[in-house]
Short mmCIF file of C-alpha atoms in Angstrom, two decimals:
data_model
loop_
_atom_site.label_atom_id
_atom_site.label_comp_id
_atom_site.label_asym_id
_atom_site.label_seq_id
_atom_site.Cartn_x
_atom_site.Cartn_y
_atom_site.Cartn_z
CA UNK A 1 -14.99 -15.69 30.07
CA UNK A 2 -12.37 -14.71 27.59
CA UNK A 3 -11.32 -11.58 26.94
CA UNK A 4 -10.82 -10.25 23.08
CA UNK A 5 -8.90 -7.45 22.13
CA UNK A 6 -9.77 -5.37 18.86
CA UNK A 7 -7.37 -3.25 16.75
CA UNK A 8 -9.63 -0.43 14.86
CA UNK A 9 -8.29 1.13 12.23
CA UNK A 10 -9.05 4.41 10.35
CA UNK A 11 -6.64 4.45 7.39
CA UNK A 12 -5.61 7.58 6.08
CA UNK A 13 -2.18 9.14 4.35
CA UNK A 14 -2.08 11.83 5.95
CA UNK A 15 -3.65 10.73 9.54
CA UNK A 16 -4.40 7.24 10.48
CA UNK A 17 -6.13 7.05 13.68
CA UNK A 18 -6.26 3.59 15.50
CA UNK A 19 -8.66 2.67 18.87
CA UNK A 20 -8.20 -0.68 20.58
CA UNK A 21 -11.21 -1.74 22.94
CA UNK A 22 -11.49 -5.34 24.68
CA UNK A 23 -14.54 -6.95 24.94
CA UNK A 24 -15.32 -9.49 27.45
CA UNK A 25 -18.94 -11.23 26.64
CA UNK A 26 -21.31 -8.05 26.69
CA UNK A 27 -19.15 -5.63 28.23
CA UNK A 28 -16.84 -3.13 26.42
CA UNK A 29 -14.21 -1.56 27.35
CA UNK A 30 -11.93 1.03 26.26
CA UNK A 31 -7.84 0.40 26.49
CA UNK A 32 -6.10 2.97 24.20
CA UNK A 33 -6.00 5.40 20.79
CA UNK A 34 -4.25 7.57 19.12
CA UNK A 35 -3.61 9.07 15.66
CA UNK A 36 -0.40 8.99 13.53
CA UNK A 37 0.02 11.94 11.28
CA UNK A 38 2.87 12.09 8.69
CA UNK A 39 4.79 14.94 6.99
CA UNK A 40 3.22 15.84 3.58
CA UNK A 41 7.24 17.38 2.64
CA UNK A 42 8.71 13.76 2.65
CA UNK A 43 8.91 11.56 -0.76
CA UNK A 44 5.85 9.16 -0.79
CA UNK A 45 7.71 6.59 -0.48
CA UNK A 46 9.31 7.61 3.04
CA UNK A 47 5.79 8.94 3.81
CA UNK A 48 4.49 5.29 3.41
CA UNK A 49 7.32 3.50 5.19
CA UNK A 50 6.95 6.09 8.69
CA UNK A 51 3.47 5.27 8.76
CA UNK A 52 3.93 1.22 8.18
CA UNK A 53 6.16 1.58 10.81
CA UNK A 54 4.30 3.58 13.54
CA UNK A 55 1.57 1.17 12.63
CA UNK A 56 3.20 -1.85 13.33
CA UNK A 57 4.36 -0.41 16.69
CA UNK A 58 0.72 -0.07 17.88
CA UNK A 59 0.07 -3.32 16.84
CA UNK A 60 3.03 -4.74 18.40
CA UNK A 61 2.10 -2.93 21.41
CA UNK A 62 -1.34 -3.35 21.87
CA UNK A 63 -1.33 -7.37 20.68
CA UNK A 64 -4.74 -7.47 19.48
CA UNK A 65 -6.89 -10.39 18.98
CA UNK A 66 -8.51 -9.26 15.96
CA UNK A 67 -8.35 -6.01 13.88
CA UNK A 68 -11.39 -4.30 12.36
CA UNK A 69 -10.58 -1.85 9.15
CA UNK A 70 -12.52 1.33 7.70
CA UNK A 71 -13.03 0.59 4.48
CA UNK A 72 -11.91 3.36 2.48
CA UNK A 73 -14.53 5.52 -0.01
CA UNK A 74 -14.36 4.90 -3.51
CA UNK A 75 -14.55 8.64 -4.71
CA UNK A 76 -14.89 10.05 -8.10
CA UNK A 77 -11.42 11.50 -7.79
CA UNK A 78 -9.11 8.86 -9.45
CA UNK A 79 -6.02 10.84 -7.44
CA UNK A 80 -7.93 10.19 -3.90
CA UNK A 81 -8.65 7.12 -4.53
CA UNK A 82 -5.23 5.89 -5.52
CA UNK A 83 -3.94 7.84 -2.48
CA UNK A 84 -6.36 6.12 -0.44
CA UNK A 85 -5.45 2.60 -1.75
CA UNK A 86 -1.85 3.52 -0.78
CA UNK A 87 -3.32 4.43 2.58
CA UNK A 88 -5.28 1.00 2.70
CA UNK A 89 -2.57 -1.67 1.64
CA UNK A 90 -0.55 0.06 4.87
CA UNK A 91 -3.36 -0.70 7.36
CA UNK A 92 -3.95 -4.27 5.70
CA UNK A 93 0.38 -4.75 6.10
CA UNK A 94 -0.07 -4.69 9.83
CA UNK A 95 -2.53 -7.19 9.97
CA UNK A 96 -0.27 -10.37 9.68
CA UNK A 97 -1.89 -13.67 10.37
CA UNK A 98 -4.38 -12.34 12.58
CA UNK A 99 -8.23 -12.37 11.83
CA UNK A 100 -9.02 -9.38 10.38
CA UNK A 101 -12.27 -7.63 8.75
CA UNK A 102 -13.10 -4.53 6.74
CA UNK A 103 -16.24 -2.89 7.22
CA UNK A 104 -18.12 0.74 5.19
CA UNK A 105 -18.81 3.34 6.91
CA UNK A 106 -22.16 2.99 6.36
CA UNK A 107 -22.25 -0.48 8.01
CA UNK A 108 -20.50 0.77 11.01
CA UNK A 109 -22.79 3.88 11.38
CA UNK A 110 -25.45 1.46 11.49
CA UNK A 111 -24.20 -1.46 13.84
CA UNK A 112 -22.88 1.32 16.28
CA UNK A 113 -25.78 3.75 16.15
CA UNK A 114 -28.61 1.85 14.56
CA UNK A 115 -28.69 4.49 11.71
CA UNK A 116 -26.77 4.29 8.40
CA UNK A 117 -26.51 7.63 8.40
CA UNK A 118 -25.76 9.11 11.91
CA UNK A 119 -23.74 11.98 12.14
CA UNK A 120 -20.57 12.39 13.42
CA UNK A 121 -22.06 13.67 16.34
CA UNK A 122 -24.51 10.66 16.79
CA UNK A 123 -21.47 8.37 16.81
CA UNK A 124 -19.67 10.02 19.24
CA UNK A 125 -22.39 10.24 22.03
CA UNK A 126 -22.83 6.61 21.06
CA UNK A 127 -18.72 6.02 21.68
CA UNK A 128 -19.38 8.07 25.04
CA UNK A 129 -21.80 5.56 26.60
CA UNK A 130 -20.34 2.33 24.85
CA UNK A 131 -17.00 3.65 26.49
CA UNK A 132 -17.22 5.23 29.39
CA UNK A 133 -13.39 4.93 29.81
CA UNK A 134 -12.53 6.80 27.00
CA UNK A 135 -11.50 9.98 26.62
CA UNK A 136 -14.37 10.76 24.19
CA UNK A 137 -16.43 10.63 27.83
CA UNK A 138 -14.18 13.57 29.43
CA UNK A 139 -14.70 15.86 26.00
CA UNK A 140 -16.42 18.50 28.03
CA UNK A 141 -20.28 19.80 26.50
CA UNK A 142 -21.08 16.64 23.92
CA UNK A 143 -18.30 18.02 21.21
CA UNK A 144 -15.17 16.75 20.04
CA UNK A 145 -12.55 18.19 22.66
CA UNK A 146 -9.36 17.91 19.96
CA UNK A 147 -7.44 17.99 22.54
CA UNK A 148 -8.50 14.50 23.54
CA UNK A 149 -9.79 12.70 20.89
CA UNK A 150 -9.94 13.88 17.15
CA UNK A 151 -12.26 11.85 14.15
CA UNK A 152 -9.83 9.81 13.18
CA UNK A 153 -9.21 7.71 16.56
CA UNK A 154 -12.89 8.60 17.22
CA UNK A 155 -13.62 6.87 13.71
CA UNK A 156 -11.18 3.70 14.58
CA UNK A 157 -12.51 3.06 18.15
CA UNK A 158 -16.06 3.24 15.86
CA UNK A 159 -14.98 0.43 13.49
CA UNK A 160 -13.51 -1.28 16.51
CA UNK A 161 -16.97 -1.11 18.49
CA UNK A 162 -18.69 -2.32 15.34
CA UNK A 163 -16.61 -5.51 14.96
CA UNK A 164 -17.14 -5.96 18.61
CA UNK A 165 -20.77 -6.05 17.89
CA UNK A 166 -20.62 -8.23 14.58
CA UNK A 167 -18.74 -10.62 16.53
CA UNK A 168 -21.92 -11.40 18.45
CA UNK A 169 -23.11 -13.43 15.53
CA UNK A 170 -21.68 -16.56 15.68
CA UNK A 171 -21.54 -17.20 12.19
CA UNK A 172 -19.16 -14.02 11.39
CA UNK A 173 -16.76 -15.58 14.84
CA UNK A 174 -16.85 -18.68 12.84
CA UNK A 175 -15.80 -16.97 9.19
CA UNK A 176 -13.66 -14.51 10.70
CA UNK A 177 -11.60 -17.68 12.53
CA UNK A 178 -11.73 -19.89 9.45
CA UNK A 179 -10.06 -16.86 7.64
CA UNK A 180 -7.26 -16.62 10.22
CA UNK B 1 33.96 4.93 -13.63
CA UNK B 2 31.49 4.37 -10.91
CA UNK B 3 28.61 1.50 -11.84
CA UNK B 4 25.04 2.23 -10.84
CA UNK B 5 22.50 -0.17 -10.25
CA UNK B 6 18.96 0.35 -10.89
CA UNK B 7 15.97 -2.02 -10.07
CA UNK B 8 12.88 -1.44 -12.02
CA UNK B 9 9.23 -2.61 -10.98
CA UNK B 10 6.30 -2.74 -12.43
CA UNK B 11 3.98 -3.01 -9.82
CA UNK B 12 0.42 -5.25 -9.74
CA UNK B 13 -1.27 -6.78 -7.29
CA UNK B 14 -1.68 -9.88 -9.26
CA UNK B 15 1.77 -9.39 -10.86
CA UNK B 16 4.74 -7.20 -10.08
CA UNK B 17 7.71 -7.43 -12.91
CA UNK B 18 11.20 -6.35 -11.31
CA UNK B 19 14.28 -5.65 -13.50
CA UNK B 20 17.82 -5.17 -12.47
CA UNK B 21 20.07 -3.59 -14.82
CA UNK B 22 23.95 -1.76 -14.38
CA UNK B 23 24.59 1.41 -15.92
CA UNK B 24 28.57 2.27 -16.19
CA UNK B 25 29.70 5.41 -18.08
CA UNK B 26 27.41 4.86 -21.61
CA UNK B 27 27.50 1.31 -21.41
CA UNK B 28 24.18 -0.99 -19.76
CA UNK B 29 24.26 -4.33 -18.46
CA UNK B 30 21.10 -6.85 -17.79
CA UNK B 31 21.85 -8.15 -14.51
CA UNK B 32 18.64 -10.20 -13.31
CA UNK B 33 14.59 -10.43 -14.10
CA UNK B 34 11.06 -11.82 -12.51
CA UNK B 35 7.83 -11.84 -12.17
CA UNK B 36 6.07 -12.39 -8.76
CA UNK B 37 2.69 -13.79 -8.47
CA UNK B 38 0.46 -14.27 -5.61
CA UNK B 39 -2.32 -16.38 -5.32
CA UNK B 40 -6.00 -14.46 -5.46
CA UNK B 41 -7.29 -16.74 -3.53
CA UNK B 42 -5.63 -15.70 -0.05
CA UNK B 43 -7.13 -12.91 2.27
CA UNK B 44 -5.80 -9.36 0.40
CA UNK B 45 -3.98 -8.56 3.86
CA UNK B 46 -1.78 -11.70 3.08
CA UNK B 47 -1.60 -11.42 -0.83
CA UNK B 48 -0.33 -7.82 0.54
CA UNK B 49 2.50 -9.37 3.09
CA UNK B 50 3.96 -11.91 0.73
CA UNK B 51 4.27 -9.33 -2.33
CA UNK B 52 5.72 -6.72 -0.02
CA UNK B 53 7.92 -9.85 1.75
CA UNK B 54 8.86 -11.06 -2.14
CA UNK B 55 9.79 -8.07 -3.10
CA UNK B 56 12.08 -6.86 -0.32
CA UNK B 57 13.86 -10.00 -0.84
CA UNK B 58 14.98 -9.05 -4.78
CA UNK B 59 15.69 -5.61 -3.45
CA UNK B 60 18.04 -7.21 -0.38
CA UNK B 61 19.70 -9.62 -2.91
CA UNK B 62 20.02 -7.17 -6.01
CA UNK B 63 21.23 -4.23 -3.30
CA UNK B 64 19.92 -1.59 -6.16
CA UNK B 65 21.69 1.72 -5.85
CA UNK B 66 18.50 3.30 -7.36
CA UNK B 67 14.96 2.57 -7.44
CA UNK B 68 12.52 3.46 -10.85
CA UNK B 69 9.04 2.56 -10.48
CA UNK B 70 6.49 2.68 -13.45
CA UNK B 71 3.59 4.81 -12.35
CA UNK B 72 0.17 3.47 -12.06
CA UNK B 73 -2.59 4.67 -14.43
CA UNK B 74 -5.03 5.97 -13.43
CA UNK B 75 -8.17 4.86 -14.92
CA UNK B 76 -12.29 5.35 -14.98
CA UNK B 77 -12.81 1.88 -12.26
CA UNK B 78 -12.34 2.77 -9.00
CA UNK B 79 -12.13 -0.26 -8.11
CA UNK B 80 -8.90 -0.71 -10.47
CA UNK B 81 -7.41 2.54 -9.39
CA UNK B 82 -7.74 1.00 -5.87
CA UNK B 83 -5.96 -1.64 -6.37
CA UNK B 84 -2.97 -0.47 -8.14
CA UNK B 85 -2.64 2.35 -5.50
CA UNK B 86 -2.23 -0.71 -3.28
CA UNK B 87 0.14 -2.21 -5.42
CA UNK B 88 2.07 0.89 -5.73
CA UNK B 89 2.43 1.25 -1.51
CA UNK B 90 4.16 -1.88 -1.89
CA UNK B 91 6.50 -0.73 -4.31
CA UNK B 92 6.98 1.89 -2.73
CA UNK B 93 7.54 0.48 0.76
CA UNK B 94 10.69 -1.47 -0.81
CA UNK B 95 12.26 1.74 -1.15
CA UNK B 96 14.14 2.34 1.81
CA UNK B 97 16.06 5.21 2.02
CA UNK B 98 17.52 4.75 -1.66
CA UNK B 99 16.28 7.47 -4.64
CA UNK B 100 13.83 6.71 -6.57
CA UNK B 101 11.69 8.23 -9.39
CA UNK B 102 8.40 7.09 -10.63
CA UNK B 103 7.82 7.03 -14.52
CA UNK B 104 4.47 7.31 -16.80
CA UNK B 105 4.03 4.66 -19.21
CA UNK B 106 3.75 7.11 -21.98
CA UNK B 107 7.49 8.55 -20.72
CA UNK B 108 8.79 4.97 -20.61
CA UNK B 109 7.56 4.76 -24.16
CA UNK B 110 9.30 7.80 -25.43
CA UNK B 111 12.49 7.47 -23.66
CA UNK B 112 13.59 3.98 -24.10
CA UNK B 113 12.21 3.69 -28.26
CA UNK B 114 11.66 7.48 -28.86
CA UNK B 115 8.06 7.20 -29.58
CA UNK B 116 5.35 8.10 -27.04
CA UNK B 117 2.84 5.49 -28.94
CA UNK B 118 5.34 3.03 -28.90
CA UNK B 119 3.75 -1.05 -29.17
CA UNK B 120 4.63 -3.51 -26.81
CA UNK B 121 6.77 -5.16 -29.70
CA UNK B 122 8.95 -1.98 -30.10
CA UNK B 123 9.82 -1.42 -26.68
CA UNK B 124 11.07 -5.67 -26.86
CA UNK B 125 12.80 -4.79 -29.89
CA UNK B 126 14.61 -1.69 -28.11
CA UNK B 127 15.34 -3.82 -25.11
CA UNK B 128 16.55 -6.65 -26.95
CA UNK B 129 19.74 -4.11 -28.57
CA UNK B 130 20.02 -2.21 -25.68
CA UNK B 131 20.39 -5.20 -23.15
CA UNK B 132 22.36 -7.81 -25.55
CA UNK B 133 22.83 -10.35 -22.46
CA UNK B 134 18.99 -10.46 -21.35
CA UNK B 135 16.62 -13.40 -21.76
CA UNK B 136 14.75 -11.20 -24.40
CA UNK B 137 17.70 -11.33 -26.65
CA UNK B 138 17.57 -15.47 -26.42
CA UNK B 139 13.64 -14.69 -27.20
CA UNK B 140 12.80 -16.61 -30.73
CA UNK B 141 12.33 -14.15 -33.86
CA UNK B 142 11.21 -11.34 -32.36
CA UNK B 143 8.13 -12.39 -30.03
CA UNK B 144 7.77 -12.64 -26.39
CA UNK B 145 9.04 -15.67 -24.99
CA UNK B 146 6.57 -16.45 -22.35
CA UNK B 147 9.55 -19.25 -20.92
CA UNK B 148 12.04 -16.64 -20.92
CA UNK B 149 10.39 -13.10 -19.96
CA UNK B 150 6.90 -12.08 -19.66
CA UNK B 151 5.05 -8.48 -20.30
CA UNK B 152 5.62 -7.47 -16.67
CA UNK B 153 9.12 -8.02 -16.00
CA UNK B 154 9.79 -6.37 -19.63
CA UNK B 155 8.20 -3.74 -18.74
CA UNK B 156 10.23 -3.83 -15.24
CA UNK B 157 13.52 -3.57 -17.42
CA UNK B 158 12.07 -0.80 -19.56
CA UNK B 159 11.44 1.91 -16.43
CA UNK B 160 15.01 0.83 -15.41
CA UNK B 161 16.54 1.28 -18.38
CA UNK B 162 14.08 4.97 -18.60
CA UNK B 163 15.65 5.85 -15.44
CA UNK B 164 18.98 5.42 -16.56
CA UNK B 165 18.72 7.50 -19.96
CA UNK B 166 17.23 9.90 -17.55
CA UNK B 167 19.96 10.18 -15.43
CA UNK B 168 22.21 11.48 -18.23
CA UNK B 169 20.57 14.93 -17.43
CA UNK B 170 22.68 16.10 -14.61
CA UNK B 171 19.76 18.11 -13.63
CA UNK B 172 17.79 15.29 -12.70
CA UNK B 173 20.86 12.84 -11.46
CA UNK B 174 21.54 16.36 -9.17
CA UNK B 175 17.38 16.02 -7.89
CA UNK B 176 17.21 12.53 -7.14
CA UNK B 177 20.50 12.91 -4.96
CA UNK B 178 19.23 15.83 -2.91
CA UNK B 179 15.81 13.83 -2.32
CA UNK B 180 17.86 11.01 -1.30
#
């Protein structure tokens, strides 16, 4: 049975999380996250290229199969949203030739908890029990232990775990590879 | 007298204009021009790459001193302001470590024809006297020349040419050194 490692992705210009997970036919598990924060003092420009760069480590690192994006929130703030296009076209940079999807954060609130609009804290129990490996599982008394996972690489692993799931329809495998 | 080279861009997703142009002393000198276009029909991740690839080619060939970069507007469609800020990461990301300032349209405008309100066809006509050895100057009585030079690398060669009246304030030449 093959083995298929996914990239997650929480993009973000000021912290981008990231969660890789493998999944080998029904069973998950969890191999690594992390979140890459970047000085606010440096020119935008320098701000975009250190986080392109840190990015493309992971990736290089971790090799992933496929990578699975948070699509990012179109606000009513022009500013933000600009900001968070910036933010975007980074995460989309690393994704090379590789199959890649985006998904709202809606959709993955709803393939990873059944409800569209789970709380933060709904999502993490869910991570807990998806991924017992993770360090979401050794946060002590059901909160978010900062210490060893904050939202943004809890968010990533989440849009991870929701491509994981998608992937069980055959006809997304099949778009997803013609895209490649 | 030292010679400074500035590349201008005018950055779109479907189009990014790029301008390189010499500034020695008073004088100004049209160096080089284009227009890159990607294909809408390819994944965004990709149409991403091969702008950002494109780009960082002119910028390895044309080894600009500076860097001026016409700011995105920011309008009522998200969706729009989205994409530009997309565009603009990968303007940005061809940076390096060089300076660079970003420009308004509306300073563009007023710097390189003295009118905020300036038409498209004033800005040509101000480029056209300003950069005697440019294809707008071979440009037939007095309209664009889609053959020779089209709206976005005219408006590539405009920011440069903004950036380099700008840099006559000592003030601002002094800024863009120390953010270097």
């Amino acid at each position: 049975m093959s083995t298929l490692r996914i990239l997650g992705i929480d993009p973000g210009l000021v912290a981008t999380g990231w969660g890789a997970i493998e999944r080998t036919g029904n069973s998950l598990a969890f191999i690594a996250c992390g979140t890459i924060r970047v000085s606010r003092t440096q020119p935008l420009a320098q701000r975009l290229s250190l986080l392109l760069h840190s990015l493309q480590e992971v990736v290089a690192h971790h090799e992933p199969d496929h990578l699975a994006i948070e699509e990012v929130f179109l606000g009513k703030n022009p500013k933000t949203t600009l900001t968070l296009g910036q933010a975007r076209a980074v995460a989309l940079l690393t994704v090379g030739e590789r199959p890649y999807a985006e998904y709202a954060p809606r959709t993955i609130k709803q393939v990873v908890s059944a409800s569209g609009s789970a709380d933060k804290q709904q999502i993490r129990d869910m991570l807990r029990r998806l991924l017992p490996d993770s360090p979401l599982a050794g946060a002590k008394n059901n909160t978010l232990d900062e210490q060893t996972l904050d939202e943004h690489a809890s968010d990533a692993l989440a849009v991870a775990l929701c491509h994981a799931f998608s992937l069980k329809s055959k006809d997304l495998e099949q778009r997803l590879r013609e895209t490649a």
